[in-house]
mmCIF file of C-alpha atoms and ligand atoms in Angstrom:
data_model
loop_
_atom_site.group_PDB
_atom_site.id
_atom_site.type_symbol
_atom_site.label_atom_id
_atom_site.label_comp_id
_atom_site.label_asym_id
_atom_site.label_seq_id
_atom_site.Cartn_x
_atom_site.Cartn_y
_atom_site.Cartn_z
ATOM 1 C CA MET A 1 -7.246 15.457 16.519
ATOM 2 C CA ARG A 2 -9.396 14.210 19.362
ATOM 3 C CA GLU A 3 -8.408 10.737 20.512
ATOM 4 C CA GLY A 4 -11.176 8.158 20.867
ATOM 5 C CA THR A 5 -14.115 10.337 19.777
ATOM 6 C CA LYS A 6 -16.751 8.212 18.092
ATOM 7 C CA THR A 7 -18.188 9.524 14.810
ATOM 8 C CA SER A 8 -20.462 7.636 12.482
ATOM 9 C CA PRO A 9 -18.149 5.994 9.989
ATOM 10 C CA LYS A 10 -18.256 6.448 6.251
ATOM 11 C CA THR A 11 -18.646 3.073 4.569
ATOM 12 C CA ILE A 12 -17.405 2.104 1.109
ATOM 13 C CA ILE A 13 -18.191 -1.301 -0.363
ATOM 14 C CA VAL A 14 -15.617 -3.289 -2.318
ATOM 15 C CA ASP A 15 -18.071 -4.938 -4.687
ATOM 16 C CA LEU A 16 -16.817 -8.431 -5.537
ATOM 17 C CA ALA A 17 -20.063 -10.448 -5.601
ATOM 18 C CA GLU A 18 -19.944 -13.085 -2.840
ATOM 19 C CA ARG A 19 -16.563 -11.750 -1.658
ATOM 20 C CA SER A 20 -17.777 -8.151 -1.250
ATOM 21 C CA TYR A 21 -16.812 -6.348 1.937
ATOM 22 C CA PRO A 22 -17.150 -2.964 3.626
ATOM 23 C CA ILE A 23 -14.422 -0.433 4.413
ATOM 24 C CA HIS A 24 -15.464 1.625 7.452
ATOM 25 C CA ILE A 25 -13.629 4.966 7.835
ATOM 26 C CA GLY A 26 -13.891 7.279 10.832
ATOM 27 C CA SER A 27 -12.498 8.614 14.065
ATOM 28 C CA GLY A 28 -12.653 6.583 17.280
ATOM 29 C CA LEU A 29 -13.570 3.336 15.547
ATOM 30 C CA LEU A 30 -11.234 1.064 17.547
ATOM 31 C CA SER A 31 -13.372 1.499 20.629
ATOM 32 C CA GLY A 32 -16.431 0.359 18.646
ATOM 33 C CA ALA A 33 -14.630 -2.400 16.753
ATOM 34 C CA GLY A 34 -16.717 -5.186 18.306
ATOM 35 C CA GLU A 35 -19.944 -3.759 16.906
ATOM 36 C CA LEU A 36 -18.513 -2.894 13.470
ATOM 37 C CA LEU A 37 -16.876 -6.283 13.050
ATOM 38 C CA ALA A 38 -19.625 -8.403 14.640
ATOM 39 C CA GLN A 39 -21.078 -9.756 11.416
ATOM 40 C CA HIS A 40 -17.629 -10.450 9.954
ATOM 41 C CA ILE A 41 -16.245 -12.393 12.886
ATOM 42 C CA GLY A 42 -16.904 -16.109 13.120
ATOM 43 C CA ALA A 43 -18.354 -17.880 16.112
ATOM 44 C CA GLY A 44 -14.944 -18.723 17.531
ATOM 45 C CA ARG A 45 -11.838 -17.012 18.770
ATOM 46 C CA ILE A 46 -10.192 -13.816 17.558
ATOM 47 C CA VAL A 47 -6.425 -13.814 17.060
ATOM 48 C CA ILE A 48 -4.933 -10.346 16.592
ATOM 49 C CA ILE A 49 -1.650 -10.326 14.675
ATOM 50 C CA THR A 50 0.271 -7.109 15.240
ATOM 51 C CA ASP A 51 3.786 -5.742 15.779
ATOM 52 C CA GLU A 52 5.523 -4.533 18.922
ATOM 53 C CA THR A 53 5.169 -0.835 18.026
ATOM 54 C CA VAL A 54 1.443 -0.954 17.257
ATOM 55 C CA ALA A 55 0.805 -3.232 20.239
ATOM 56 C CA SER A 56 2.435 -0.779 22.637
ATOM 57 C CA LEU A 57 0.444 2.168 21.235
ATOM 58 C CA HIS A 58 -2.991 0.839 20.319
ATOM 59 C CA LEU A 59 -3.618 -2.771 21.379
ATOM 60 C CA THR A 60 -5.360 -1.804 24.624
ATOM 61 C CA SER A 61 -7.852 0.394 22.700
ATOM 62 C CA LEU A 62 -8.615 -2.382 20.244
ATOM 63 C CA MET A 63 -8.970 -5.017 22.988
ATOM 64 C CA SER A 64 -11.384 -2.771 24.873
ATOM 65 C CA GLY A 65 -13.431 -2.397 21.688
ATOM 66 C CA LEU A 66 -13.603 -6.147 21.068
ATOM 67 C CA VAL A 67 -15.692 -7.007 24.111
ATOM 68 C CA GLY A 68 -16.619 -10.634 24.758
ATOM 69 C CA GLY A 69 -15.285 -13.823 23.228
ATOM 70 C CA GLN A 70 -11.804 -15.253 23.451
ATOM 71 C CA ILE A 71 -9.118 -12.881 22.173
ATOM 72 C CA GLU A 72 -5.489 -13.894 21.669
ATOM 73 C CA THR A 73 -2.523 -11.989 20.248
ATOM 74 C CA ILE A 74 0.579 -12.739 18.221
ATOM 75 C CA ILE A 75 3.036 -9.851 18.488
ATOM 76 C CA LEU A 76 5.812 -9.747 15.871
ATOM 77 C CA PRO A 77 8.892 -7.562 15.429
ATOM 78 C CA PRO A 78 8.213 -4.422 13.350
ATOM 79 C CA GLY A 79 9.791 -4.019 9.913
ATOM 80 C CA GLU A 80 9.970 -5.541 6.448
ATOM 81 C CA ALA A 81 12.032 -8.545 7.670
ATOM 82 C CA THR A 82 8.836 -9.868 9.294
ATOM 83 C CA LYS A 83 7.394 -10.616 5.827
ATOM 84 C CA SER A 84 9.571 -13.743 5.553
ATOM 85 C CA PHE A 85 9.174 -17.505 5.167
ATOM 86 C CA ASP A 86 10.560 -17.969 8.701
ATOM 87 C CA VAL A 87 8.002 -15.695 10.349
ATOM 88 C CA LEU A 88 5.217 -17.136 8.160
ATOM 89 C CA GLN A 89 6.093 -20.644 9.341
ATOM 90 C CA ASP A 90 6.336 -19.547 12.958
ATOM 91 C CA VAL A 91 2.897 -17.848 12.862
ATOM 92 C CA LEU A 92 1.317 -20.856 11.130
ATOM 93 C CA ASP A 93 2.874 -23.188 13.743
ATOM 94 C CA GLN A 94 1.549 -21.061 16.599
ATOM 95 C CA LEU A 95 -1.962 -21.022 15.121
ATOM 96 C CA LEU A 96 -1.973 -24.751 14.393
ATOM 97 C CA ARG A 97 -0.661 -25.597 17.869
ATOM 98 C CA ALA A 98 -3.519 -23.496 19.288
ATOM 99 C CA ASN A 99 -5.917 -25.430 17.000
ATOM 100 C CA PHE A 100 -7.097 -22.341 15.105
ATOM 101 C CA THR A 101 -10.265 -23.370 13.275
ATOM 102 C CA ARG A 102 -12.322 -22.001 10.413
ATOM 103 C CA ASP A 103 -14.766 -20.609 13.006
ATOM 104 C CA ASP A 104 -11.997 -18.356 14.280
ATOM 105 C CA THR A 105 -10.924 -14.973 12.868
ATOM 106 C CA LEU A 106 -7.525 -13.405 12.267
ATOM 107 C CA VAL A 107 -7.241 -9.646 12.718
ATOM 108 C CA ALA A 108 -4.376 -7.916 10.870
ATOM 109 C CA PHE A 109 -3.645 -4.918 13.119
ATOM 110 C CA GLY A 110 -0.740 -2.873 11.763
ATOM 111 C CA GLY A 111 0.807 -1.432 8.637
ATOM 112 C CA GLY A 112 1.433 -3.062 5.275
ATOM 113 C CA VAL A 113 3.860 -5.670 6.615
ATOM 114 C CA ILE A 114 1.369 -7.043 9.144
ATOM 115 C CA GLY A 115 -1.535 -6.813 6.649
ATOM 116 C CA ASP A 116 0.326 -8.624 3.863
ATOM 117 C CA LEU A 117 1.664 -11.364 6.147
ATOM 118 C CA THR A 118 -1.615 -11.939 8.009
ATOM 119 C CA GLY A 119 -3.583 -12.006 4.758
ATOM 120 C CA PHE A 120 -1.200 -14.603 3.346
ATOM 121 C CA VAL A 121 -1.470 -16.700 6.543
ATOM 122 C CA ALA A 122 -5.280 -16.492 6.310
ATOM 123 C CA SER A 123 -5.205 -17.546 2.665
ATOM 124 C CA ILE A 124 -3.273 -20.779 3.266
ATOM 125 C CA LEU A 125 -4.193 -21.817 6.814
ATOM 126 C CA LYS A 126 -6.616 -24.747 6.539
ATOM 127 C CA ARG A 127 -7.131 -23.704 2.886
ATOM 128 C CA GLY A 128 -8.531 -20.329 3.852
ATOM 129 C CA CYS A 129 -9.621 -18.623 7.087
ATOM 130 C CA ASN A 130 -11.639 -15.611 8.021
ATOM 131 C CA PHE A 131 -9.661 -12.367 8.331
ATOM 132 C CA VAL A 132 -10.220 -8.643 8.767
ATOM 133 C CA GLN A 133 -7.868 -5.705 8.272
ATOM 134 C CA ILE A 134 -7.383 -2.877 10.769
ATOM 135 C CA PRO A 135 -4.619 -0.802 9.129
ATOM 136 C CA THR A 136 -2.642 1.612 11.296
ATOM 137 C CA THR A 137 -0.521 3.553 8.769
ATOM 138 C CA LEU A 138 -1.809 5.978 6.135
ATOM 139 C CA LEU A 139 -0.183 3.838 3.434
ATOM 140 C CA ALA A 140 -1.976 0.694 4.608
ATOM 141 C CA GLN A 141 -5.267 2.585 5.058
ATOM 142 C CA VAL A 142 -5.346 3.913 1.487
ATOM 143 C CA ASP A 143 -3.705 1.043 -0.340
ATOM 144 C CA SER A 144 -2.393 -2.233 1.040
ATOM 145 C CA SER A 145 -5.329 -3.175 3.303
ATOM 146 C CA VAL A 146 -7.808 -2.888 0.418
ATOM 147 C CA GLY A 147 -7.978 -5.197 -2.594
ATOM 148 C CA GLY A 148 -6.698 -8.495 -1.252
ATOM 149 C CA LYS A 149 -3.032 -8.512 -2.228
ATOM 150 C CA THR A 150 -1.129 -10.633 0.307
ATOM 151 C CA ALA A 151 2.540 -11.635 0.213
ATOM 152 C CA ILE A 152 5.881 -12.263 1.819
ATOM 153 C CA ASN A 153 9.324 -11.310 0.513
ATOM 154 C CA THR A 154 12.039 -13.731 -0.614
ATOM 155 C CA PRO A 155 15.725 -13.162 -1.397
ATOM 156 C CA ALA A 156 14.693 -12.786 -5.070
ATOM 157 C CA GLY A 157 12.571 -9.723 -4.320
ATOM 158 C CA LYS A 158 9.592 -8.086 -2.643
ATOM 159 C CA ASN A 159 6.118 -9.648 -2.624
ATOM 160 C CA LEU A 160 7.081 -12.444 -5.016
ATOM 161 C CA VAL A 161 5.241 -15.150 -3.024
ATOM 162 C CA GLY A 162 1.618 -14.428 -2.230
ATOM 163 C CA GLN A 163 -2.025 -14.642 -3.190
ATOM 164 C CA PHE A 164 -5.068 -12.528 -3.915
ATOM 165 C CA TYR A 165 -7.219 -13.127 -0.824
ATOM 166 C CA GLN A 166 -9.844 -10.626 0.270
ATOM 167 C CA PRO A 167 -10.546 -9.672 3.900
ATOM 168 C CA LYS A 168 -14.100 -9.758 5.274
ATOM 169 C CA CYS A 169 -13.937 -6.118 6.371
ATOM 170 C CA VAL A 170 -11.501 -3.189 6.594
ATOM 171 C CA LEU A 171 -11.778 -0.902 9.605
ATOM 172 C CA ILE A 172 -9.927 2.413 9.313
ATOM 173 C CA ASP A 173 -9.641 4.510 12.481
ATOM 174 C CA THR A 174 -8.076 7.861 11.548
ATOM 175 C CA ASP A 175 -7.145 8.463 15.230
ATOM 176 C CA VAL A 176 -4.291 5.962 15.056
ATOM 177 C CA LEU A 177 -2.486 8.301 12.640
ATOM 178 C CA ALA A 178 -1.894 10.690 15.569
ATOM 179 C CA THR A 179 1.027 8.479 16.611
ATOM 180 C CA LEU A 180 2.484 8.099 13.094
ATOM 181 C CA ASP A 181 5.574 10.247 12.481
ATOM 182 C CA ASP A 182 5.589 12.900 9.747
ATOM 183 C CA ARG A 183 7.920 10.883 7.537
ATOM 184 C CA HIS A 184 5.490 7.920 7.450
ATOM 185 C CA MET A 185 2.581 10.334 6.875
ATOM 186 C CA ARG A 186 4.353 11.691 3.775
ATOM 187 C CA ALA A 187 5.151 8.154 2.615
ATOM 188 C CA GLY A 188 1.461 7.227 2.882
ATOM 189 C CA TYR A 189 0.434 10.466 1.212
ATOM 190 C CA ALA A 190 2.383 9.389 -1.902
ATOM 191 C CA GLU A 191 -0.171 6.588 -2.376
ATOM 192 C CA VAL A 192 -3.044 9.066 -1.894
ATOM 193 C CA LEU A 193 -1.532 11.295 -4.580
ATOM 194 C CA LYS A 194 -1.217 8.266 -6.852
ATOM 195 C CA TYR A 195 -5.021 7.984 -7.212
ATOM 196 C CA ALA A 196 -5.237 11.613 -8.355
ATOM 197 C CA LEU A 197 -2.414 11.168 -10.831
ATOM 198 C CA ILE A 198 -3.910 7.974 -12.296
ATOM 199 C CA ASN A 199 -7.330 9.201 -13.332
ATOM 200 C CA ASP A 200 -8.773 11.947 -11.133
ATOM 201 C CA PRO A 201 -7.754 15.536 -11.985
ATOM 202 C CA GLY A 202 -10.503 16.826 -9.644
ATOM 203 C CA PHE A 203 -8.886 15.002 -6.720
ATOM 204 C CA TRP A 204 -5.500 16.430 -7.819
ATOM 205 C CA GLY A 205 -6.952 19.946 -7.538
ATOM 206 C CA TRP A 206 -8.340 19.134 -4.089
ATOM 207 C CA LEU A 207 -5.029 17.667 -2.928
ATOM 208 C CA ASP A 208 -3.058 20.594 -4.287
ATOM 209 C CA ALA A 209 -5.174 22.825 -2.029
ATOM 210 C CA ASN A 210 -5.469 20.464 0.961
ATOM 211 C CA ALA A 211 -2.271 18.364 1.145
ATOM 212 C CA GLY A 212 -1.050 20.441 4.104
ATOM 213 C CA ALA A 213 -4.264 19.701 6.038
ATOM 214 C CA VAL A 214 -4.032 15.984 5.206
ATOM 215 C CA LEU A 215 -0.388 15.812 6.286
ATOM 216 C CA SER A 216 -1.098 17.685 9.511
ATOM 217 C CA ARG A 217 -3.838 15.125 10.228
ATOM 218 C CA ASP A 218 -6.858 17.423 10.043
ATOM 219 C CA GLU A 219 -9.688 14.957 10.693
ATOM 220 C CA THR A 220 -12.012 16.172 7.908
ATOM 221 C CA ALA A 221 -9.253 16.387 5.304
ATOM 222 C CA LEU A 222 -7.916 12.965 6.253
ATOM 223 C CA ARG A 223 -11.339 11.391 6.012
ATOM 224 C CA THR A 224 -11.882 12.890 2.536
ATOM 225 C CA ALA A 225 -8.418 11.819 1.336
ATOM 226 C CA ILE A 226 -8.782 8.266 2.676
ATOM 227 C CA ALA A 227 -12.367 7.830 1.461
ATOM 228 C CA THR A 228 -11.555 9.151 -2.034
ATOM 229 C CA SER A 229 -8.510 6.859 -2.246
ATOM 230 C CA CYS A 230 -10.416 3.793 -1.057
ATOM 231 C CA THR A 231 -13.322 4.539 -3.423
ATOM 232 C CA ALA A 232 -10.897 4.801 -6.361
ATOM 233 C CA LYS A 233 -9.151 1.582 -5.397
ATOM 234 C CA ALA A 234 -12.439 -0.294 -4.827
ATOM 235 C CA ALA A 235 -13.622 0.702 -8.314
ATOM 236 C CA ILE A 236 -10.466 -0.576 -10.016
ATOM 237 C CA VAL A 237 -10.389 -3.783 -7.938
ATOM 238 C CA LYS A 238 -14.060 -4.446 -8.803
ATOM 239 C CA ARG A 239 -13.219 -4.265 -12.523
ATOM 240 C CA ASP A 240 -9.924 -6.169 -12.361
ATOM 241 C CA GLU A 241 -9.484 -8.038 -9.081
ATOM 242 C CA PHE A 242 -6.652 -10.293 -10.310
ATOM 243 C CA GLU A 243 -4.634 -7.614 -12.164
ATOM 244 C CA ARG A 244 -5.127 -8.897 -15.684
ATOM 245 C CA GLY A 245 -5.087 -5.302 -16.993
ATOM 246 C CA GLU A 246 -6.362 -2.069 -15.472
ATOM 247 C CA ARG A 247 -5.293 -2.824 -11.877
ATOM 248 C CA ALA A 248 -1.664 -2.425 -12.985
ATOM 249 C CA LEU A 249 -2.391 1.332 -13.097
ATOM 250 C CA LEU A 250 -2.242 1.216 -9.289
ATOM 251 C CA ASN A 251 1.469 0.637 -9.818
ATOM 252 C CA LEU A 252 2.080 4.125 -11.205
ATOM 253 C CA GLY A 253 5.697 4.924 -10.300
ATOM 254 C CA HIS A 254 6.159 1.541 -8.650
ATOM 255 C CA THR A 255 8.490 -0.054 -11.238
ATOM 256 C CA PHE A 256 10.955 2.790 -10.690
ATOM 257 C CA ALA A 257 10.213 2.716 -6.936
ATOM 258 C CA HIS A 258 10.866 -1.005 -6.505
ATOM 259 C CA ALA A 259 14.207 -0.628 -8.325
ATOM 260 C CA LEU A 260 15.155 2.262 -5.989
ATOM 261 C CA GLU A 261 14.145 0.166 -2.976
ATOM 262 C CA ALA A 262 16.266 -2.717 -4.259
ATOM 263 C CA VAL A 263 19.255 -0.361 -4.660
ATOM 264 C CA ALA A 264 18.649 0.754 -1.050
ATOM 265 C CA ARG A 265 18.709 -2.989 -0.191
ATOM 266 C CA TYR A 266 15.241 -2.975 1.421
ATOM 267 C CA SER A 267 17.047 -1.703 4.495
ATOM 268 C CA GLY A 268 14.063 0.211 5.783
ATOM 269 C CA SER A 269 16.107 3.394 5.358
ATOM 270 C CA LEU A 270 14.118 4.238 2.219
ATOM 271 C CA LEU A 271 10.388 3.908 2.865
ATOM 272 C CA HIS A 272 8.196 2.412 0.145
ATOM 273 C CA GLY A 273 6.120 5.595 -0.084
ATOM 274 C CA GLU A 274 9.272 7.707 -0.429
ATOM 275 C CA ALA A 275 10.383 5.542 -3.330
ATOM 276 C CA VAL A 276 6.861 5.824 -4.825
ATOM 277 C CA SER A 277 7.044 9.664 -4.758
ATOM 278 C CA ALA A 278 10.341 9.560 -6.632
ATOM 279 C CA GLY A 279 9.078 6.808 -8.929
ATOM 280 C CA MET A 280 5.926 8.730 -9.891
ATOM 281 C CA LEU A 281 8.004 11.787 -10.765
ATOM 282 C CA MET A 282 10.322 9.572 -12.832
ATOM 283 C CA ALA A 283 7.298 8.106 -14.664
ATOM 284 C CA PHE A 284 6.172 11.668 -15.495
ATOM 285 C CA GLU A 285 9.667 12.739 -16.566
ATOM 286 C CA TYR A 286 10.146 9.680 -18.768
ATOM 287 C CA SER A 287 6.688 10.248 -20.293
ATOM 288 C CA GLU A 288 7.729 13.832 -21.104
ATOM 289 C CA ILE A 289 10.925 12.598 -22.790
ATOM 290 C CA LEU A 290 8.828 10.234 -24.928
ATOM 291 C CA GLY A 291 6.685 13.207 -25.945
ATOM 292 C CA LEU A 292 3.635 11.813 -24.174
ATOM 293 C CA CYS A 293 3.218 14.297 -21.329
ATOM 294 C CA ALA A 294 3.368 18.107 -21.305
ATOM 295 C CA SER A 295 6.217 19.660 -19.320
ATOM 296 C CA GLU A 296 3.659 21.811 -17.381
ATOM 297 C CA ASP A 297 2.178 18.657 -15.843
ATOM 298 C CA VAL A 298 5.618 17.373 -14.844
ATOM 299 C CA GLU A 299 6.448 20.749 -13.333
ATOM 300 C CA GLN A 300 3.167 20.860 -11.388
ATOM 301 C CA LEU A 301 3.919 17.466 -9.868
ATOM 302 C CA ARG A 302 7.537 18.408 -9.108
ATOM 303 C CA THR A 303 6.401 21.612 -7.375
ATOM 304 C CA HIS A 304 3.783 19.761 -5.311
ATOM 305 C CA LEU A 305 6.309 17.126 -4.190
ATOM 306 C CA THR A 306 8.914 19.760 -3.345
ATOM 307 C CA GLN A 307 6.378 21.856 -1.416
ATOM 308 C CA HIS A 308 5.520 18.857 0.768
ATOM 309 C CA LYS A 309 9.117 17.668 1.292
ATOM 310 C CA MET A 310 8.633 14.534 -0.791
ATOM 311 C CA THR A 311 11.663 14.695 -3.041
ATOM 312 C CA MET A 312 14.348 13.583 -0.613
ATOM 313 C CA LEU A 313 15.414 9.984 -0.832
ATOM 314 C CA PRO A 314 17.036 8.828 2.397
ATOM 315 C CA GLY A 315 18.812 5.495 2.363
ATOM 316 C CA LEU A 316 20.057 5.726 -1.197
ATOM 317 C CA PRO A 317 23.644 6.270 -2.240
ATOM 318 C CA THR A 318 23.948 9.773 -3.691
ATOM 319 C CA LYS A 319 22.428 9.868 -7.154
ATOM 320 C CA LEU A 320 25.888 10.041 -8.700
ATOM 321 C CA LYS A 321 26.638 6.661 -7.219
ATOM 322 C CA ILE A 322 23.460 4.879 -8.319
ATOM 323 C CA ASP A 323 24.267 2.586 -11.199
ATOM 324 C CA PRO A 324 21.585 3.157 -13.901
ATOM 325 C CA GLY A 325 22.307 -0.328 -15.285
ATOM 326 C CA ALA A 326 21.520 -1.833 -11.881
ATOM 327 C CA LEU A 327 18.235 0.128 -11.761
ATOM 328 C CA LEU A 328 17.309 -1.176 -15.215
ATOM 329 C CA ALA A 329 18.204 -4.743 -14.189
ATOM 330 C CA PHE A 330 15.819 -4.503 -11.226
ATOM 331 C CA MET A 331 13.124 -2.983 -13.463
ATOM 332 C CA GLU A 332 13.478 -5.982 -15.774
ATOM 333 C CA ARG A 333 12.381 -8.270 -12.904
ATOM 334 C CA ASP A 334 9.111 -6.441 -12.212
ATOM 335 C CA LYS A 335 5.989 -8.607 -11.835
ATOM 336 C CA LYS A 336 4.161 -6.660 -14.571
ATOM 337 C CA ASN A 337 6.709 -7.674 -17.212
ATOM 338 C CA THR A 338 6.521 -10.458 -19.724
ATOM 339 C CA ARG A 339 9.589 -12.620 -20.368
ATOM 340 C CA ARG A 340 10.986 -10.170 -22.923
ATOM 341 C CA ASP A 341 9.389 -6.839 -22.211
ATOM 342 C CA ILE A 342 9.303 -4.209 -19.495
ATOM 343 C CA ASN A 343 5.769 -2.900 -19.005
ATOM 344 C CA LEU A 344 5.491 0.490 -17.342
ATOM 345 C CA VAL A 345 2.694 2.752 -16.163
ATOM 346 C CA LEU A 346 3.250 6.060 -17.973
ATOM 347 C CA THR A 347 1.115 9.166 -18.369
ATOM 348 C CA ARG A 348 -0.318 11.663 -20.832
ATOM 349 C CA GLY A 349 -0.692 14.180 -17.991
ATOM 350 C CA ILE A 350 -2.161 14.552 -14.520
ATOM 351 C CA GLY A 351 -5.073 12.103 -14.275
ATOM 352 C CA LYS A 352 -4.164 10.325 -17.515
ATOM 353 C CA ALA A 353 -2.060 7.269 -16.628
ATOM 354 C CA PHE A 354 -1.922 4.295 -18.977
ATOM 355 C CA ILE A 355 -0.106 0.986 -19.344
ATOM 356 C CA HIS A 356 2.827 1.246 -21.743
ATOM 357 C CA ARG A 357 3.827 -2.214 -22.972
ATOM 358 C CA ALA A 358 7.286 -3.211 -24.168
ATOM 359 C CA ALA A 359 9.192 -0.103 -23.100
ATOM 360 C CA ASP A 360 12.215 0.657 -25.266
ATOM 361 C CA LYS A 361 15.169 -0.384 -23.084
ATOM 362 C CA THR A 362 17.674 1.870 -24.871
ATOM 363 C CA SER A 363 15.697 5.046 -24.247
ATOM 364 C CA LEU A 364 14.859 3.903 -20.719
ATOM 365 C CA LEU A 365 18.536 3.377 -19.891
ATOM 366 C CA LYS A 366 19.360 6.780 -21.368
ATOM 367 C CA PHE A 367 16.679 8.325 -19.138
ATOM 368 C CA LEU A 368 17.961 6.473 -16.046
ATOM 369 C CA LYS A 369 21.525 7.668 -16.748
ATOM 370 C CA LYS A 370 20.273 11.248 -16.894
ATOM 371 C CA ALA A 371 18.040 10.830 -13.812
ATOM 372 C CA CYS A 372 20.940 9.389 -11.793
ATOM 373 C CA LYS A 373 23.113 12.397 -12.645
ATOM 374 C CA SER A 374 20.603 15.172 -12.059
HETATM 375 N N1 LIG B 1 -1.022 -1.791 -4.331
HETATM 376 C C1 LIG B 1 -1.488 -1.980 -5.649
HETATM 377 C C2 LIG B 1 -2.631 -2.932 -5.736
HETATM 378 O O1 LIG B 1 -3.207 -3.294 -4.739
HETATM 379 O O2 LIG B 1 -2.963 -3.366 -6.813
#
C-alpha cells in the first residue's frame, strides 16, 4: 500500500434527517483532513483525543492535514481499561479546565476504545458537543465509528453506560491499516464478515474470493470491504437508530462473544473481533441444532474461518476448562435480553440472520456444554 497517496474518497451518507453525516473512505485522507472536515468543524478549537500508540504512529500526519486553527491533544493509555469512569472524569475535567465550548470540536482518533469514550464525552459535555470520528483500526472503521453507539465499561460489564450520539462526520483513511498487526486485521475482518452473514449472500461470495486480499491490505479490496460494510450498517441504522428491533441483527454472534470475553476477563488477551468470529460460528452451530440452518452453511462458514486463521481463541482457558454454566450466566446479562428471556441473533443460513426471542435455556446450556468440550 502506498502511504499518503491522495485518492478521491468514496462517500456514504448515514441518513438520519437533521443528524445525517458523511463517511469518507479512501487512501491518504489524513493529509487532507482539514478540507474534508471543514464543514463539520465549529468555529473554535479542535481537541484530538487519541491513545499513545496511535499518537506515535499517525498524529503528525493528522496534525499536518488539519492546517490552521488551534489544535490541542489529549493522549490516553491504549487498551480497554481507558473506557472507564476514571478516565471519563479526567478527560471531562481537562476539557472543562480548558474551557471547551460548543464552538469547539472533539476528534476521536483511534480504535473502538477511543471512539466510544470520546463519543460519550461529546454527548454529555455541556449537554452535547461537536465531534468527528477518525477510526484507525479495521474494526472501528467498519463498525464502532459508525452509528453513534458510545459507552464506557463498568465492573458489571462492557458498554453498560453510554448513549446513542452521532458524530458529524467519519473519516476513514485506509493507509493507517498498514501499521495494524495481522491479528487486529483478522479481528476487524470478523465484523466485515458479519454484514455478509446477516443479509448479503452476494457479499459473502465476494469475501470468500477476496478475504485474502482484504487481510493483506490490498487497497482496492479494502476499500470495497469497508464501503460495503459501512453501507450495510448505514442502512440498518437509518431504519432503527436506537436499536428497537432490526439493529440488534448487528449483534450476530455477539451474545456468545461477550460471554467469551467475560470468561477471558476482558484482559485484552482475547480481542473482541476474535470472540465475534467464534460467537458467529456458535450462532450458526446452535441454529443448526435447532433445525433452523443447513449444515452446509455452517460448514462453509467453518471452512472460511479456518482458512483465514480465525478459529483460535487466545486468552481463554482451554475449552475443557470453560464452565458452560458461567457462559450462560453471562449470556443472561446481555443488553438485548428482557428480564426473563435471552434474545439471540440466529440464522436460517448465510445471509439470513434473524432475532430469536426467548431462547430455550435448557437447549442452550446443552449446546454450550457440547461446544465447551469439542
Ligand atoms: N456494533 C453494533 C451496532 O452498532 O449496533
